Amino acid sequence: MAHEGPAASTVTVNGRQRELVTEPDTPLLYVLRNHLGLKGTRFGCGLGVCGACLVLVDGDPAYSCDTPMWSVEGKDVTTVEGLGVDGQPHAVARSIVAQQAAQCGYCMSGIVVRAAHLLAGNPDPSEADVRAALDDNLCRCGSHNRVVRAVLAAAAEIRGGTP
C-alpha cells in the first residue's frame, strides 16, 4: 500500500496514547526506537523472520520491522518495556535474568514478548509448548534450552508455584 507524505496517526504504546507524524510506510520498529526512545525492541533481520523486533499489536505477536505505521493506526502496541507491572519486569524477563538464560541478550526482548504471549494464553505450558511457541525466535548464541527452562520457571511463578 503506497502512501504519499507524512501523516498523523494515533497509536497506544504501552498503555499511553501517542499522536505521531510519520511516513505511513515507516516501520513500527523505527518509530518505537527513534521517535519514542523504546530501545528494548531490536532490529534483527529487517524481514520479519528472526523475532528480535517482536511486539504485541492488539495482543498478538507482530514483527515491528515490517509492520508499517498505517497498519497500527488506532491499535494497542505493547513492547517488552510495557509487559511489566508496577515498574517491575515481566516474570519471563525476571526468570531469564535469574536463570542466567541469556548469553548476549540481543534476541531476548522478542523472546520475552513471545513467551509472555504464550503464558497469557496458557499459564501451564509443557516444555513442548514453550519450544513450539519460541520456534520462530532465532538466537545465535544457542541458549534455547536455558530460555525454555526460564520460561517454565516463569510460568510456575505466575501460577503461584515455586519457580
Short mmCIF file of C-alpha atoms in Angstrom, two decimals:
data_model
loop_
_atom_site.label_atom_id
_atom_site.label_comp_id
_atom_site.label_asym_id
_atom_site.label_seq_id
_atom_site.Cartn_x
_atom_site.Cartn_y
_atom_site.Cartn_z
CA MET A 1 0.00 0.00 0.00
CA ALA A 2 1.69 3.23 -1.12
CA HIS A 3 1.11 6.47 0.74
CA GLU A 4 2.26 9.99 -0.01
CA GLY A 5 3.83 12.29 2.56
CA PRO A 6 3.85 12.28 6.35
CA ALA A 7 0.59 11.54 8.09
CA ALA A 8 -0.63 11.80 11.66
CA SER A 9 -1.58 8.59 13.37
CA THR A 10 -2.83 7.68 16.80
CA VAL A 11 -1.47 4.55 18.40
CA THR A 12 -1.44 3.40 22.00
CA VAL A 13 2.03 2.25 23.03
CA ASN A 14 2.45 0.53 26.39
CA GLY A 15 -0.87 1.93 27.57
CA ARG A 16 -0.16 5.52 26.55
CA GLN A 17 -1.94 7.07 23.58
CA ARG A 18 0.52 8.70 21.20
CA GLU A 19 -0.05 11.10 18.31
CA LEU A 20 2.70 10.53 15.75
CA VAL A 21 3.52 12.14 12.44
CA THR A 22 5.47 9.80 10.19
CA GLU A 23 5.52 8.49 6.69
CA PRO A 24 2.71 5.89 6.74
CA ASP A 25 5.04 3.16 5.43
CA THR A 26 7.64 3.78 8.15
CA PRO A 27 8.21 0.53 10.05
CA LEU A 28 6.80 0.49 13.56
CA LEU A 29 10.24 -0.57 14.83
CA TYR A 30 11.81 2.71 13.72
CA VAL A 31 9.08 4.74 15.39
CA LEU A 32 9.40 2.79 18.65
CA ARG A 33 13.16 3.18 18.78
CA ASN A 34 13.79 6.55 17.13
CA HIS A 35 10.68 8.59 17.94
CA LEU A 36 9.63 7.09 21.27
CA GLY A 37 13.02 6.03 22.66
CA LEU A 38 11.92 2.45 23.37
CA LYS A 39 15.20 0.66 22.75
CA GLY A 40 14.16 -2.79 24.04
CA THR A 41 12.73 -3.77 20.67
CA ARG A 42 15.66 -4.62 18.43
CA PHE A 43 16.40 -4.62 14.70
CA GLY A 44 17.50 -8.10 13.66
CA CYS A 45 16.90 -9.20 10.11
CA GLY A 46 14.55 -6.50 8.82
CA LEU A 47 12.48 -9.19 7.11
CA GLY A 48 10.15 -10.34 9.88
CA VAL A 49 11.76 -13.71 10.39
CA CYS A 50 14.16 -13.56 13.36
CA GLY A 51 11.88 -12.24 16.12
CA ALA A 52 14.24 -9.67 17.67
CA CYS A 53 11.72 -6.92 16.84
CA LEU A 54 8.66 -8.73 18.18
CA VAL A 55 5.93 -6.65 19.86
CA LEU A 56 2.28 -7.26 20.58
CA VAL A 57 -0.31 -5.47 18.44
CA ASP A 58 -3.76 -5.75 19.96
CA GLY A 59 -2.40 -8.66 21.99
CA ASP A 60 -0.96 -10.65 19.09
CA PRO A 61 2.74 -11.02 18.21
CA ALA A 62 3.87 -8.84 15.30
CA TYR A 63 7.25 -8.24 13.69
CA SER A 64 7.67 -4.49 14.09
CA CYS A 65 10.42 -4.32 11.46
CA ASP A 66 7.94 -4.96 8.67
CA THR A 67 4.76 -3.56 10.24
CA PRO A 68 4.03 -0.17 8.63
CA MET A 69 2.67 2.62 10.79
CA TRP A 70 -0.54 2.87 8.77
CA SER A 71 -1.43 -0.67 9.88
CA VAL A 72 -1.29 0.11 13.61
CA GLU A 73 -3.47 3.24 13.50
CA GLY A 74 -5.84 3.07 16.47
CA LYS A 75 -4.31 -0.13 17.82
CA ASP A 76 -2.59 -1.08 21.07
CA VAL A 77 1.13 -1.83 20.82
CA THR A 78 2.99 -3.45 23.71
CA THR A 79 6.78 -3.60 23.72
CA VAL A 80 8.98 -5.55 26.11
CA GLU A 81 9.10 -2.41 28.28
CA GLY A 82 5.31 -2.44 28.55
CA LEU A 83 4.98 -6.05 29.68
CA GLY A 84 5.89 -5.43 33.30
CA VAL A 85 3.58 -4.33 36.08
CA ASP A 86 4.15 -1.56 38.62
CA GLY A 87 7.64 -0.83 37.28
CA GLN A 88 8.76 -4.43 37.59
CA PRO A 89 9.84 -6.52 34.58
CA HIS A 90 7.54 -9.31 33.43
CA ALA A 91 8.02 -12.69 35.16
CA VAL A 92 9.64 -14.09 31.99
CA ALA A 93 12.23 -11.30 31.94
CA ARG A 94 12.96 -11.78 35.65
CA SER A 95 13.29 -15.53 35.19
CA ILE A 96 15.65 -15.19 32.22
CA VAL A 97 17.90 -12.99 34.35
CA ALA A 98 17.64 -15.19 37.45
CA GLN A 99 18.34 -18.35 35.44
CA GLN A 100 21.15 -16.63 33.50
CA ALA A 101 19.44 -17.89 30.35
CA ALA A 102 20.64 -15.15 28.02
CA GLN A 103 24.10 -15.01 26.59
CA CYS A 104 24.43 -11.84 24.51
CA GLY A 105 20.77 -10.91 25.09
CA TYR A 106 20.18 -9.28 21.71
CA CYS A 107 17.22 -11.52 20.84
CA MET A 108 15.80 -11.67 24.35
CA SER A 109 13.27 -8.84 24.08
CA GLY A 110 11.50 -10.67 21.26
CA ILE A 111 11.69 -13.94 23.16
CA VAL A 112 10.26 -12.31 26.29
CA VAL A 113 7.38 -10.85 24.27
CA ARG A 114 6.59 -14.18 22.62
CA ALA A 115 6.87 -16.11 25.90
CA ALA A 116 4.67 -13.59 27.72
CA HIS A 117 2.08 -14.00 24.97
CA LEU A 118 2.25 -17.79 25.39
CA LEU A 119 1.82 -17.60 29.16
CA ALA A 120 -1.08 -15.18 28.87
CA GLY A 121 -2.98 -17.81 26.92
CA ASN A 122 -1.50 -20.93 28.52
CA PRO A 123 -0.29 -20.43 32.10
CA ASP A 124 0.74 -24.08 32.41
CA PRO A 125 2.63 -24.90 29.20
CA SER A 126 4.57 -28.08 28.64
CA GLU A 127 8.18 -27.94 27.53
CA ALA A 128 6.97 -28.82 24.03
CA ASP A 129 4.51 -25.89 24.14
CA VAL A 130 7.31 -23.48 25.05
CA ARG A 131 9.63 -24.84 22.36
CA ALA A 132 6.88 -24.58 19.74
CA ALA A 133 6.00 -21.03 20.77
CA LEU A 134 9.62 -19.89 20.62
CA ASP A 135 10.50 -21.78 17.45
CA ASP A 136 10.30 -18.65 15.27
CA ASN A 137 12.60 -16.64 17.55
CA LEU A 138 16.18 -17.06 16.42
CA CYS A 139 19.08 -16.97 18.88
CA ARG A 140 22.60 -17.18 17.51
CA CYS A 141 24.08 -17.88 20.94
CA GLY A 142 22.25 -21.18 21.26
CA SER A 143 20.76 -20.50 24.68
CA HIS A 144 17.40 -22.04 23.77
CA ASN A 145 17.48 -24.79 26.40
CA ARG A 146 18.19 -22.29 29.19
CA VAL A 147 15.45 -19.98 27.85
CA VAL A 148 12.91 -22.82 27.83
CA ARG A 149 13.76 -23.65 31.45
CA ALA A 150 13.41 -19.97 32.38
CA VAL A 151 10.00 -19.69 30.69
CA LEU A 152 8.78 -22.79 32.52
CA ALA A 153 10.01 -21.29 35.81
CA ALA A 154 8.21 -18.03 34.99
CA ALA A 155 5.03 -19.98 34.30
CA ALA A 156 5.31 -21.61 37.72
CA GLU A 157 5.82 -18.18 39.33
CA ILE A 158 2.79 -16.75 37.53
CA ARG A 159 0.66 -19.69 38.67
CA GLY A 160 1.88 -19.09 42.22
CA GLY A 161 4.14 -22.08 42.37
CA THR A 162 7.81 -22.19 43.19
CA PRO A 163 9.95 -21.17 40.23
#
